[in-house]
Amino acid sequence: MARREKRRGAPPLEGDEQRLRRRQEEAGLLLLRIRGLVRWVVEGVATGRSPSIVLHRYRNYCSAADAASPSHCDCSYDAPVGTDVLSLLHKDCHTSRLNVLLRVLLVVQQLLQQNKHCSKRDIYYMYPSIFVEVAVVDRAINDICILFKCSRHNLNVVPVVKGLVMGWIRFEEGEKKVYCITNVNAAFSIPVSIEAIKDVISVAQYILVVEKETVFQRLANDKFCERNRCIVITGRGYPDIPTRRFLRYLVEQLHLPAYCLVDSDPHGFDILATYKFGSLQLAYDANLLRVPDIRWLGVFTSDFEDFCLPDCCLLHLSPEDRRKAEGILARCYLHKEAPELRSELEAMLQKGVKFEIEALSASSISFLSDKYIPEKIKQGRHL
Amino acid sequence: MASSTSASSPHRKLLRSLVYWAVQRCRMSESPCRLTVSVKRPAEAASASLLRVSVSDTGVGSKLEEFLELDVLARETPVEKWDGTLLITTTGRDIKCKIHQAGYHIQKSCNIQILILRAPNLACELFVEQIGNAESRNVRLPQDSDDVHHSVMASSSDRLVSGLKDYALSHGNTCDKCDTCILNRDLLKIGTGAANNVDRRKAKGLHVEVVIVIARTASDLCCWMVNCPSTQVLYFEDFVPCPISQSSFNVLVSTDWQSYGFKLKGGFIDDEGNAVLEWDSMTFARVDIAIHTYLECAMQDGQGSQQDRHLVRKALKSALSHLKANHARDFLSCHGQRVREYVPDLAESIAGLILSSNDKEFQDECITLLGLGSDQDSEGLVRSSICEKMVHIIELNDTKENVDDNAPYLFECEKLDEDSQLDEEYEDEDMVFDF
């Protein structure tokens, strides 16, 4: 039920007391499930049966073998594609995974009981010899989310947010007022706790997501938002979970179109894909984190000629770039859902060149803000 | 013949053949039988370097094949002074077979070690005699009386086991005088396996017996030598040692040792035809393995055992499973060992989840499930209870494929080099056969 409710999107805004009570109920429910799992494990051990935990395996994309005619695959944004059984009796790596999962669960139980929060790095340093590296903790947190059908924020494990937002919006995050609208050119940090957001007011016409902070600052410096009624967000490269959640929240609450501006290279395309289709690591939550309707505003390979950029702005694709591009081209969601995006990436690969958003400054320092973005949006030149 | 100071192959072959046929005759005998290996060294100056070795038995049933083989081996044996008479003595009657050869003259000393499996109805003795006026003495190394009685009068399932135990202890113990090492016999871990293939139409039954003896780490035993990283496999056919067959060797190196916690690094057949297995990261002081292949009836046609690698594999696996069944904790598979390493951490996490819960009712329920009393809720007790139960689960799962094994035969080892005077006067293992 909890998962089904989440999939419908964020619930209507509610009062502080109701919000607090709901959070307490969610924590209580999780603690109940944790005790149920531990009881199951103890019963097994006591009766001579190996503790076994069945985990669903999620996958939101795979590499389609045949580009011409993609075969049907099991990938899904909300349904599991298989199961792993963690126990003492089979694979060593599953025993290791079980070991790590239970240790992280011990920490999570304490966090929920004491209503405290911590980062995954905090957890890592509590038992570094068991975890070996932070990525191992990350994997265990994913396993716990899958096991209990919840998301990371429900476990009181919070990330460090690096995303920024500015523009025609104002909201409150708990007791904190985030009034971007009073200075639409000022950068604010993306809120950590989406559940704490309330009183959202916006008069923006669209949301613009940009890959890099340098571009974000360029727009701020040009006072882009004063002349364009919009909200600008940057994830500073690959977006973290709160940035993705915040973007999805805005799209759902404000019903605004979202555009994405990334470099014309495989790396930029992959960032766009993360916003639009979700990441493999968080495949179990893909349907809650992705923004399927986000539009790719640019930069396209064809923009180079369309906007008469000088040759010195072009860079050749490196061997790594080519490998990355070929890997992305094989992803099943491009075949199934976005062939036009795939064609654009293929064109990049065929021409063998790439260039950055900043290259648009070759015409003039404010070309991006004054001409490129407004014209692209106005003319509907996006994919 | 397991080892000697030098490789004098023709002499060893001849002596082995003498012993082989004597053993087969004893096996055919339905009454108790005695096998004697006699070594005589004259003290006279004129023949100071002459050594006489004779093999005699009280068995029955000499065969033509025996003499034909001896004739061939005798021709291969380098001789200088020999009157051509080879004497083989059986109960109450001498059989003389003249072979026209020159006389034989020994130049150097003899240091031979003979490992003989004791067959039913067979008692063995080694007799060393120095003949002459000065310092004349006889050395007889008879078996222990109880052992003689036991082995002669009845078939025992522990014969091969007992023999290999003695072998392991004698090779592992570097202290001659420490009596407590005798007690270490009980610290050895034994695995026995057997397989047979009885073909009724041909009335030919092939038997394979395997014994594995494991000694614990050197630090446990006061006089033990350092850990031995390789195993020389003792291979017998029809109760007599012989070079291992290629097919049996292939079985040894292709066995899934990891399922029993062993890590085989490699293996080879040495110059004397012995299989040697090399181990990686050994957790034991030493591993000794004996394989015995024999026909049910001695002196049958098709003499010499038929090589059947399937039976060797089956018996070896049976022996390993026997080890694991009796000592599951020590012979967990490599996988089981890796999983077991997680148990302390897992137990700590589970105990922590139970005891850090703010639900008292849940805590009591879990403690009851673990079989602990309500006053036994310390984290240490809960953790060790979970640890113990988890280890048991791992061991139980690891030993799901136990195979029953049959009775093996015992094994014996005797040394000749204990006589220091013999060593002083002779340097190699040349020998002369007396008539």
Tab-separated table of C-alpha atoms in Angstrom, chain B residues 102-347:
chain	number	residue	atom	x	y	z
B	102	ALA	CA	78.060	-65.323	-12.289
B	103	GLY	CA	78.582	-64.658	-8.612
B	104	TYR	CA	77.493	-61.429	-6.965
B	105	HIS	CA	79.688	-59.145	-4.897
B	106	ILE	CA	78.394	-56.285	-2.797
B	107	GLN	CA	80.580	-53.232	-2.627
B	108	LYS	CA	78.532	-50.973	-0.400
B	109	SER	CA	76.055	-51.024	2.422
B	110	CYS	CA	72.378	-51.546	2.280
B	111	ASN	CA	69.682	-49.312	3.716
B	112	ILE	CA	66.258	-50.467	2.721
B	113	GLN	CA	62.905	-49.664	4.236
B	114	ILE	CA	60.059	-52.015	3.524
B	115	LEU	CA	56.438	-51.070	4.051
B	116	ILE	CA	54.214	-54.107	4.073
B	117	LEU	CA	50.480	-54.265	4.457
B	118	ARG	CA	49.484	-57.020	6.788
B	119	ALA	CA	47.073	-59.302	5.046
B	120	PRO	CA	44.730	-61.616	6.929
B	121	ASN	CA	46.561	-64.647	8.313
B	122	LEU	CA	49.905	-62.946	7.846
B	123	ALA	CA	52.498	-62.199	10.499
B	124	CYS	CA	55.679	-60.436	9.471
B	125	GLU	CA	59.104	-60.239	11.003
B	126	LEU	CA	62.411	-58.695	10.107
B	127	PHE	CA	65.461	-60.691	11.054
B	128	VAL	CA	68.935	-59.186	11.050
B	129	GLU	CA	71.851	-61.453	11.810
B	130	GLN	CA	75.570	-60.944	11.876
B	131	ILE	CA	77.488	-64.144	11.428
B	132	GLY	CA	80.985	-64.598	12.754
B	133	ASN	CA	83.211	-65.115	15.705
B	134	ALA	CA	83.673	-61.585	16.899
B	135	GLU	CA	80.754	-59.418	18.041
B	136	SER	CA	78.230	-61.917	16.868
B	137	ARG	CA	74.665	-60.813	17.505
B	138	ASN	CA	71.146	-61.393	16.336
B	139	VAL	CA	68.549	-58.689	16.019
B	140	ARG	CA	64.944	-59.711	15.689
B	141	LEU	CA	62.144	-57.205	15.351
B	142	PRO	CA	59.009	-59.192	15.984
B	143	GLN	CA	55.587	-57.656	16.176
B	144	ASP	CA	53.951	-56.902	19.467
B	145	SER	CA	52.404	-60.099	20.747
B	146	ASP	CA	48.882	-58.752	21.082
B	147	ASP	CA	49.107	-57.249	17.663
B	148	VAL	CA	50.398	-60.495	16.204
B	149	HIS	CA	47.586	-62.401	17.756
B	150	HIS	CA	45.026	-59.903	16.627
B	151	SER	CA	46.224	-59.626	13.076
B	152	VAL	CA	46.834	-63.308	12.561
B	153	MET	CA	43.698	-64.704	14.068
B	154	ALA	CA	41.054	-62.305	12.784
B	155	SER	CA	40.393	-59.797	10.079
B	156	SER	CA	40.331	-56.312	11.497
B	157	SER	CA	38.871	-53.185	9.988
B	158	ASP	CA	41.574	-51.123	11.609
B	159	ARG	CA	44.654	-52.705	10.094
B	160	LEU	CA	45.311	-50.160	7.388
B	161	VAL	CA	44.297	-47.382	9.745
B	162	SER	CA	46.632	-48.593	12.457
B	163	GLY	CA	49.496	-48.953	10.038
B	164	LEU	CA	49.088	-45.507	8.554
B	165	LYS	CA	48.803	-44.032	12.030
B	166	ASP	CA	52.139	-45.549	12.947
B	167	TYR	CA	53.601	-44.268	9.713
B	168	ALA	CA	52.309	-40.732	10.314
B	169	LEU	CA	53.597	-40.659	13.874
B	170	SER	CA	56.987	-42.081	13.002
B	171	HIS	CA	57.497	-39.538	10.242
B	172	GLY	CA	56.099	-36.589	12.136
B	173	ASN	CA	57.779	-37.187	15.457
B	174	THR	CA	61.344	-35.925	15.481
B	175	CYS	CA	62.011	-37.001	19.063
B	176	ASP	CA	63.056	-40.595	19.647
B	177	LYS	CA	62.698	-40.637	23.399
B	178	CYS	CA	59.566	-38.705	24.223
B	179	ASP	CA	57.030	-41.204	25.461
B	180	THR	CA	54.138	-38.770	25.444
B	181	CYS	CA	54.226	-38.730	21.664
B	182	ILE	CA	52.810	-42.209	21.706
B	183	LEU	CA	49.660	-40.654	23.078
B	184	ASN	CA	49.433	-38.377	20.067
B	185	ARG	CA	47.986	-41.302	18.195
B	186	ASP	CA	44.629	-40.251	19.557
B	187	LEU	CA	45.045	-36.754	18.163
B	188	LEU	CA	45.137	-37.995	14.592
B	189	LYS	CA	41.989	-37.664	12.486
B	190	ILE	CA	41.151	-40.674	10.350
B	191	GLY	CA	39.126	-41.021	7.198
B	192	THR	CA	38.554	-44.450	5.676
B	193	GLY	CA	36.880	-45.371	2.436
B	194	ALA	CA	36.444	-48.490	0.357
B	195	ALA	CA	34.933	-49.568	-2.916
B	196	ASN	CA	34.735	-52.896	-4.660
B	197	ASN	CA	33.649	-54.353	-7.924
B	198	VAL	CA	32.710	-58.005	-7.736
B	199	ASP	CA	32.226	-59.613	-11.127
B	200	ARG	CA	30.487	-62.898	-10.517
B	201	ARG	CA	30.957	-64.355	-13.952
B	202	LYS	CA	34.703	-64.042	-13.840
B	203	ALA	CA	34.845	-64.646	-10.085
B	204	LYS	CA	37.138	-61.692	-9.917
B	205	GLY	CA	36.627	-59.063	-7.196
B	206	LEU	CA	38.644	-55.862	-7.225
B	207	HIS	CA	38.841	-53.966	-3.935
B	208	VAL	CA	40.109	-50.461	-3.268
B	209	GLU	CA	40.729	-49.132	0.213
B	210	VAL	CA	41.784	-45.582	1.049
B	211	VAL	CA	42.903	-44.230	4.394
B	212	ILE	CA	43.621	-40.581	5.167
B	213	VAL	CA	45.375	-39.632	8.391
B	214	ILE	CA	45.473	-35.968	9.410
B	215	ALA	CA	47.719	-34.610	12.135
B	216	ARG	CA	46.768	-31.332	13.742
B	217	THR	CA	48.973	-28.265	13.631
B	218	ALA	CA	52.499	-28.614	14.940
B	219	SER	CA	51.931	-26.247	17.834
B	220	ASP	CA	49.521	-28.739	19.380
B	221	LEU	CA	52.123	-31.480	19.630
B	222	CYS	CA	55.245	-31.168	21.720
B	223	CYS	CA	57.740	-33.011	19.552
B	224	TRP	CA	56.153	-32.557	16.204
B	225	MET	CA	58.134	-31.452	13.223
B	226	VAL	CA	57.155	-28.305	11.380
B	227	ASN	CA	54.102	-28.490	9.165
B	228	CYS	CA	54.652	-30.669	6.149
B	229	PRO	CA	53.322	-28.951	2.993
B	230	SER	CA	53.255	-32.050	0.829
B	231	THR	CA	51.988	-35.613	0.984
B	232	GLN	CA	53.675	-38.684	-0.410
B	233	VAL	CA	50.832	-41.047	-1.205
B	234	LEU	CA	51.504	-44.661	-0.216
B	235	TYR	CA	50.236	-46.940	-2.958
B	236	PHE	CA	49.831	-50.699	-2.577
B	237	GLU	CA	48.654	-53.467	-4.812
B	238	ASP	CA	47.888	-56.878	-3.335
B	239	PHE	CA	49.422	-55.881	0.015
B	240	VAL	CA	52.762	-54.899	-1.478
B	241	PRO	CA	53.990	-51.370	-2.274
B	242	CYS	CA	54.420	-50.491	-5.903
B	243	PRO	CA	54.517	-47.400	-8.141
B	244	ILE	CA	51.193	-45.631	-8.395
B	245	SER	CA	49.264	-46.057	-11.609
B	246	GLN	CA	48.725	-43.039	-13.822
B	247	SER	CA	44.973	-43.445	-13.582
B	248	SER	CA	45.048	-43.439	-9.786
B	249	PHE	CA	47.292	-40.392	-9.828
B	250	ASN	CA	44.846	-38.633	-12.118
B	251	VAL	CA	42.066	-39.349	-9.645
B	252	LEU	CA	44.138	-37.793	-6.861
B	253	VAL	CA	44.795	-34.530	-8.666
B	254	SER	CA	41.285	-34.176	-10.076
B	255	THR	CA	39.475	-34.742	-6.765
B	256	ASP	CA	37.446	-31.820	-5.445
B	257	TRP	CA	39.658	-31.257	-2.412
B	258	GLN	CA	38.161	-27.830	-1.783
B	259	SER	CA	34.905	-29.403	-0.689
B	260	TYR	CA	36.808	-30.702	2.328
B	261	GLY	CA	38.839	-27.608	3.067
B	262	PHE	CA	42.036	-28.678	1.331
B	263	LYS	CA	43.711	-26.544	-1.299
B	264	LEU	CA	45.731	-28.627	-3.730
B	265	LYS	CA	48.556	-26.638	-5.281
B	266	GLY	CA	49.823	-29.378	-7.559
B	267	GLY	CA	51.033	-32.918	-7.780
B	268	PHE	CA	53.636	-35.084	-9.476
B	269	ILE	CA	54.984	-38.609	-9.599
B	270	ASP	CA	58.523	-38.804	-8.255
B	271	ASP	CA	61.430	-40.921	-9.503
B	272	GLU	CA	60.327	-43.927	-7.496
B	273	GLY	CA	56.770	-43.881	-8.756
B	274	ASN	CA	55.275	-42.286	-5.669
B	275	ALA	CA	52.523	-39.700	-6.021
B	276	VAL	CA	53.322	-36.459	-4.226
B	277	LEU	CA	50.578	-33.908	-3.528
B	278	GLU	CA	51.503	-30.331	-2.670
B	279	TRP	CA	49.147	-28.254	-0.514
B	280	ASP	CA	48.486	-24.544	-0.376
B	281	SER	CA	48.036	-22.768	2.966
B	282	MET	CA	47.891	-25.967	4.975
B	283	THR	CA	45.917	-25.876	8.205
B	284	PHE	CA	47.262	-29.226	9.414
B	285	ALA	CA	50.694	-30.448	10.422
B	286	ARG	CA	50.629	-33.249	7.892
B	287	VAL	CA	48.365	-35.296	5.665
B	288	ASP	CA	49.082	-38.960	4.979
B	289	ILE	CA	47.193	-40.952	2.381
B	290	ALA	CA	47.355	-44.670	1.618
B	291	ILE	CA	45.644	-46.392	-1.298
B	292	HIS	CA	45.420	-50.171	-1.512
B	293	THR	CA	44.084	-52.033	-4.530
B	294	TYR	CA	43.801	-55.803	-4.418
B	295	LEU	CA	41.997	-58.780	-5.850
B	296	GLU	CA	39.789	-60.723	-3.512
B	297	CYS	CA	41.499	-64.058	-4.295
B	298	ALA	CA	45.265	-64.258	-4.423
B	299	MET	CA	47.151	-65.882	-7.293
B	300	GLN	CA	44.290	-65.455	-9.689
B	301	ASP	CA	44.658	-65.239	-13.397
B	302	GLY	CA	45.025	-61.682	-14.497
B	303	GLN	CA	47.511	-61.323	-11.710
B	304	GLY	CA	48.179	-57.853	-10.472
B	305	SER	CA	45.155	-55.727	-9.757
B	306	GLN	CA	43.074	-54.365	-12.540
B	307	GLN	CA	43.285	-50.613	-12.590
B	308	ASP	CA	39.860	-49.151	-12.072
B	309	ARG	CA	39.949	-45.416	-11.559
B	310	HIS	CA	36.257	-45.320	-10.778
B	311	LEU	CA	36.792	-47.452	-7.688
B	312	VAL	CA	39.756	-45.374	-6.560
B	313	ARG	CA	37.734	-42.201	-6.936
B	314	LYS	CA	34.814	-43.702	-5.066
B	315	ALA	CA	36.967	-44.953	-2.200
B	316	LEU	CA	38.851	-41.660	-1.926
B	317	LYS	CA	35.651	-39.669	-1.828
B	318	SER	CA	34.277	-42.068	0.754
B	319	ALA	CA	37.347	-41.528	2.938
B	320	LEU	CA	37.072	-37.753	2.653
B	321	SER	CA	33.375	-37.847	3.485
B	322	HIS	CA	34.183	-40.024	6.465
B	323	LEU	CA	36.628	-37.379	7.683
B	324	LYS	CA	34.053	-34.665	7.260
B	325	ALA	CA	31.294	-36.659	8.915
B	326	ASN	CA	33.379	-37.184	12.043
B	327	HIS	CA	35.082	-33.780	12.156
B	328	ALA	CA	32.747	-31.396	10.345
B	329	ARG	CA	34.264	-28.364	12.007
B	330	ASP	CA	37.797	-29.192	10.865
B	331	PHE	CA	36.974	-30.207	7.312
B	332	LEU	CA	34.515	-27.584	6.197
B	333	SER	CA	34.723	-26.909	2.511
B	334	CYS	CA	36.667	-23.812	1.522
B	335	HIS	CA	33.320	-22.163	0.851
B	336	GLY	CA	32.023	-23.211	4.272
B	337	GLN	CA	35.128	-21.757	5.901
B	338	ARG	CA	34.598	-18.417	4.188
B	339	VAL	CA	30.951	-18.293	5.237
B	340	ARG	CA	31.861	-19.233	8.802
B	341	GLU	CA	34.120	-16.189	9.008
B	342	TYR	CA	31.047	-13.966	8.820
B	343	VAL	CA	29.319	-15.638	11.754
B	344	PRO	CA	30.735	-13.475	14.586
B	345	ASP	CA	29.724	-10.274	12.800
B	346	LEU	CA	26.304	-11.617	11.892
B	347	ALA	CA	25.694	-12.726	15.468
